[in-house]
mmCIF file of C-alpha atoms in Angstrom:
data_model
loop_
_atom_site.group_PDB
_atom_site.id
_atom_site.type_symbol
_atom_site.label_atom_id
_atom_site.label_comp_id
_atom_site.label_asym_id
_atom_site.label_seq_id
_atom_site.Cartn_x
_atom_site.Cartn_y
_atom_site.Cartn_z
ATOM 1 C CA UNK A 724 85.564 131.879 105.527
ATOM 2 C CA UNK A 725 82.579 130.081 103.655
ATOM 3 C CA UNK A 726 83.915 126.790 105.165
ATOM 4 C CA UNK A 727 83.513 128.011 108.375
ATOM 5 C CA UNK A 728 87.693 128.751 108.963
ATOM 6 C CA UNK A 729 88.599 131.484 110.789
ATOM 7 C CA UNK A 730 92.451 131.502 110.699
ATOM 8 C CA UNK A 731 94.842 130.875 108.185
ATOM 9 C CA UNK A 732 98.359 129.698 109.200
ATOM 10 C CA UNK A 733 101.473 129.450 106.857
ATOM 11 C CA UNK A 734 104.966 127.477 107.529
ATOM 12 C CA UNK A 735 107.527 129.982 106.052
ATOM 13 C CA UNK A 736 110.202 127.178 105.311
ATOM 14 C CA UNK A 737 113.593 128.866 104.362
ATOM 15 C CA UNK A 738 111.890 132.456 105.572
ATOM 16 C CA UNK A 739 111.152 133.946 101.957
ATOM 17 C CA UNK A 740 107.440 134.637 102.495
ATOM 18 C CA UNK A 741 107.610 136.843 105.954
ATOM 19 C CA UNK A 742 107.657 140.311 104.476
ATOM 20 C CA UNK A 743 104.971 139.044 101.700
ATOM 21 C CA UNK A 744 102.654 137.642 104.466
ATOM 22 C CA UNK A 745 103.124 140.702 106.912
ATOM 23 C CA UNK A 746 102.339 143.222 104.055
ATOM 24 C CA UNK A 747 99.237 141.190 103.682
ATOM 25 C CA UNK A 748 98.090 141.363 107.461
ATOM 26 C CA UNK A 749 99.845 138.019 108.709
ATOM 27 C CA UNK A 750 101.101 138.036 112.151
ATOM 28 C CA UNK A 751 104.352 136.214 113.414
ATOM 29 C CA UNK A 752 102.386 133.485 115.597
ATOM 30 C CA UNK A 753 105.958 131.684 116.750
ATOM 31 C CA UNK A 754 108.812 129.815 115.671
ATOM 32 C CA UNK A 755 109.218 125.866 115.132
ATOM 33 C CA UNK A 756 112.569 124.889 116.003
ATOM 34 C CA UNK A 757 114.223 121.542 115.355
ATOM 35 C CA UNK A 758 116.264 119.088 118.001
ATOM 36 C CA UNK A 759 118.292 116.223 116.807
ATOM 37 C CA UNK A 760 119.773 113.060 119.221
ATOM 38 C CA UNK A 761 122.608 111.366 117.767
ATOM 39 C CA UNK A 762 123.446 108.417 120.492
ATOM 40 C CA UNK A 763 121.486 106.107 122.412
ATOM 41 C CA UNK A 764 121.504 107.065 125.952
ATOM 42 C CA UNK A 765 118.385 107.301 127.981
ATOM 43 C CA UNK A 766 117.992 109.238 131.570
ATOM 44 C CA UNK A 767 117.076 106.865 134.162
ATOM 45 C CA UNK A 768 113.352 105.805 133.797
ATOM 46 C CA UNK A 769 110.851 107.800 135.301
ATOM 47 C CA UNK A 770 108.003 106.160 137.358
ATOM 48 C CA UNK A 771 104.689 106.606 135.718
ATOM 49 C CA UNK A 772 101.884 104.245 135.720
ATOM 50 C CA UNK A 773 101.653 104.362 131.811
ATOM 51 C CA UNK A 774 101.374 101.104 129.633
ATOM 52 C CA UNK A 775 102.331 101.730 125.800
ATOM 53 C CA UNK A 776 100.445 100.065 123.089
ATOM 54 C CA UNK A 777 100.228 100.228 119.475
ATOM 55 C CA UNK A 778 97.678 102.761 118.273
ATOM 56 C CA UNK A 779 94.746 100.924 116.419
ATOM 57 C CA UNK A 780 91.776 102.079 114.453
ATOM 58 C CA UNK A 781 89.881 102.082 117.202
ATOM 59 C CA UNK A 782 91.992 104.508 119.057
ATOM 60 C CA UNK A 783 91.462 107.369 116.675
ATOM 61 C CA UNK A 784 88.946 109.327 118.124
ATOM 62 C CA UNK A 785 90.855 109.177 121.619
ATOM 63 C CA UNK A 786 93.791 110.428 119.731
ATOM 64 C CA UNK A 787 92.010 113.277 117.916
ATOM 65 C CA UNK A 788 90.506 114.245 121.524
ATOM 66 C CA UNK A 789 94.039 114.469 122.751
ATOM 67 C CA UNK A 790 95.165 116.818 120.050
ATOM 68 C CA UNK A 791 92.303 119.132 121.103
ATOM 69 C CA UNK A 792 92.938 119.168 124.532
ATOM 70 C CA UNK A 793 96.839 119.330 124.303
ATOM 71 C CA UNK A 794 97.602 121.919 121.375
ATOM 72 C CA UNK A 795 95.948 125.083 120.017
ATOM 73 C CA UNK A 796 93.451 124.955 117.170
ATOM 74 C CA UNK A 797 95.955 125.867 114.696
ATOM 75 C CA UNK A 798 97.962 122.575 115.551
ATOM 76 C CA UNK A 799 95.119 119.932 115.816
ATOM 77 C CA UNK A 800 94.898 117.084 113.191
ATOM 78 C CA UNK A 801 91.735 115.944 111.624
ATOM 79 C CA UNK A 802 90.540 112.561 112.008
ATOM 80 C CA UNK A 803 91.323 111.883 108.675
ATOM 81 C CA UNK A 804 95.088 113.291 109.430
ATOM 82 C CA UNK A 805 95.373 110.805 112.274
ATOM 83 C CA UNK A 806 94.380 108.209 110.003
ATOM 84 C CA UNK A 807 96.539 108.728 107.058
ATOM 85 C CA UNK A 808 99.787 109.094 109.857
ATOM 86 C CA UNK A 809 98.845 106.163 111.343
ATOM 87 C CA UNK A 810 98.678 104.205 108.000
ATOM 88 C CA UNK A 811 102.260 105.831 107.053
ATOM 89 C CA UNK A 812 104.035 105.930 110.571
ATOM 90 C CA UNK A 813 106.799 103.917 111.584
ATOM 91 C CA UNK A 814 105.965 104.552 115.351
ATOM 92 C CA UNK A 815 102.396 105.163 116.552
ATOM 93 C CA UNK A 816 101.819 104.078 120.273
ATOM 94 C CA UNK A 817 99.183 105.522 122.665
ATOM 95 C CA UNK A 818 99.984 105.727 126.230
ATOM 96 C CA UNK A 819 97.211 104.139 128.507
ATOM 97 C CA UNK A 820 97.178 105.683 131.647
ATOM 98 C CA UNK A 821 94.702 104.230 134.356
ATOM 99 C CA UNK A 822 91.407 103.298 132.194
ATOM 100 C CA UNK A 823 91.960 105.575 129.374
ATOM 101 C CA UNK A 824 94.223 107.084 126.574
ATOM 102 C CA UNK A 825 97.007 109.748 128.114
ATOM 103 C CA UNK A 826 98.647 110.508 125.261
ATOM 104 C CA UNK A 827 100.213 109.785 122.155
ATOM 105 C CA UNK A 828 103.586 109.505 120.153
ATOM 106 C CA UNK A 829 103.631 109.348 116.263
ATOM 107 C CA UNK A 830 106.978 109.222 113.677
ATOM 108 C CA UNK A 831 108.219 108.417 110.675
ATOM 109 C CA UNK A 832 111.511 106.470 109.868
ATOM 110 C CA UNK A 833 113.598 107.212 106.663
ATOM 111 C CA UNK A 834 117.136 105.520 107.510
ATOM 112 C CA UNK A 835 119.151 106.527 108.953
ATOM 113 C CA UNK A 836 117.025 109.415 110.382
ATOM 114 C CA UNK A 837 113.925 108.669 112.466
ATOM 115 C CA UNK A 838 111.726 111.911 113.029
ATOM 116 C CA UNK A 839 109.316 112.172 115.795
ATOM 117 C CA UNK A 840 106.133 114.127 114.266
ATOM 118 C CA UNK A 841 104.345 114.283 117.274
ATOM 119 C CA UNK A 842 103.950 113.586 121.109
ATOM 120 C CA UNK A 843 100.729 114.924 122.876
ATOM 121 C CA UNK A 844 99.857 114.394 126.278
ATOM 122 C CA UNK A 845 96.421 115.579 127.862
ATOM 123 C CA UNK A 846 97.252 118.371 129.952
ATOM 124 C CA UNK A 847 96.227 116.770 133.505
ATOM 125 C CA UNK A 848 99.112 114.092 132.855
ATOM 126 C CA UNK A 849 101.430 116.369 131.861
ATOM 127 C CA UNK A 850 104.420 116.826 134.322
ATOM 128 C CA UNK A 851 103.469 113.260 135.509
ATOM 129 C CA UNK A 852 106.371 111.162 133.341
ATOM 130 C CA UNK A 853 103.648 110.361 130.478
ATOM 131 C CA UNK A 854 105.818 112.413 127.603
ATOM 132 C CA UNK A 855 108.795 110.996 129.314
ATOM 133 C CA UNK A 856 107.505 107.433 128.747
ATOM 134 C CA UNK A 857 106.246 108.365 125.268
ATOM 135 C CA UNK A 858 109.601 109.795 124.289
ATOM 136 C CA UNK A 859 111.548 106.802 125.718
ATOM 137 C CA UNK A 860 109.040 104.147 123.623
ATOM 138 C CA UNK A 861 109.563 105.988 120.474
ATOM 139 C CA UNK A 862 113.431 106.524 120.688
ATOM 140 C CA UNK A 863 113.479 102.419 121.517
ATOM 141 C CA UNK A 864 111.120 101.308 118.560
ATOM 142 C CA UNK A 865 113.530 103.813 116.295
ATOM 143 C CA UNK A 866 116.576 102.606 117.295
ATOM 144 C CA UNK A 867 115.034 98.404 117.041
ATOM 145 C CA UNK A 868 114.384 99.997 113.357
ATOM 146 C CA UNK A 869 118.267 100.818 112.574
ATOM 147 C CA UNK A 870 117.838 104.513 112.782
ATOM 148 C CA UNK A 871 120.907 106.318 113.745
ATOM 149 C CA UNK A 872 119.685 109.595 114.794
ATOM 150 C CA UNK A 873 116.182 111.119 115.547
ATOM 151 C CA UNK A 874 115.293 114.568 114.913
ATOM 152 C CA UNK A 875 111.806 116.261 116.175
ATOM 153 C CA UNK A 876 110.274 119.936 116.363
ATOM 154 C CA UNK A 877 108.388 122.057 119.145
ATOM 155 C CA UNK A 878 107.564 125.871 119.261
ATOM 156 C CA UNK A 879 110.245 128.235 120.585
ATOM 157 C CA UNK A 880 107.730 129.044 123.486
ATOM 158 C CA UNK A 881 107.305 125.657 124.572
ATOM 159 C CA UNK A 882 110.062 125.390 127.496
ATOM 160 C CA UNK A 883 108.550 122.497 129.166
ATOM 161 C CA UNK A 884 108.917 120.279 125.885
ATOM 162 C CA UNK A 885 112.399 121.577 125.399
ATOM 163 C CA UNK A 886 113.595 120.509 128.654
ATOM 164 C CA UNK A 887 111.956 117.084 127.941
ATOM 165 C CA UNK A 888 113.794 116.878 124.968
ATOM 166 C CA UNK A 889 117.061 118.138 126.662
ATOM 167 C CA UNK A 890 116.795 115.502 129.441
ATOM 168 C CA UNK A 891 116.873 112.890 126.919
ATOM 169 C CA UNK A 892 120.004 114.077 125.035
ATOM 170 C CA UNK A 893 118.231 115.963 122.005
ATOM 171 C CA UNK A 894 120.437 119.160 121.144
ATOM 172 C CA UNK A 895 118.857 122.149 119.208
ATOM 173 C CA UNK A 896 120.046 122.332 115.849
ATOM 174 C CA UNK A 897 119.811 125.905 115.388
ATOM 175 C CA UNK A 898 116.995 125.256 112.188
ATOM 176 C CA UNK A 899 113.846 127.155 112.936
ATOM 177 C CA UNK A 900 110.736 127.859 111.000
ATOM 178 C CA UNK A 901 108.196 130.992 111.469
ATOM 179 C CA UNK A 902 104.706 130.363 111.584
ATOM 180 C CA UNK A 903 102.311 133.050 110.593
ATOM 181 C CA UNK A 904 98.488 133.599 110.907
ATOM 182 C CA UNK A 905 95.852 135.660 109.486
ATOM 183 C CA UNK A 906 92.309 135.868 110.944
ATOM 184 C CA UNK A 907 89.848 136.005 107.974
#
């Protein structure tokens, strides 16, 4: 509280803490579900006036701003976190739409697996092929780096993202992680 935080969140890997969290006032926020893709098939390319560029230091403020518009506050990444992710990622691209940044995708590679950590698209560009273009670019980059399969996570209630991933051949693994929150 003294730092200005209003919410504390916990991702309950292994479902061991839920009972204890609930007893201390935490409420279940959502489940994060995992998807995997084992082949290199792609759906037909969607028409989108999007140009992919490797993220640079100059893109960091725009990426943070995209996070603020695309996600609820508990999913926001700080500028420091985005910088760390940019330094550690095997894939970090920004979608240029018109004169600005419309979204980004970031992921890591631990052969033979690649994991797409984040796709974020500004809401006004959602449903216009920007997310599909980002996903296509990420997959192609991972495959060029010899990934044999790709995983990603999304919220259980995010049906539009799940439809996109399924269109690209991702399948739900059945794995999920409960996310709890406590307002302080």
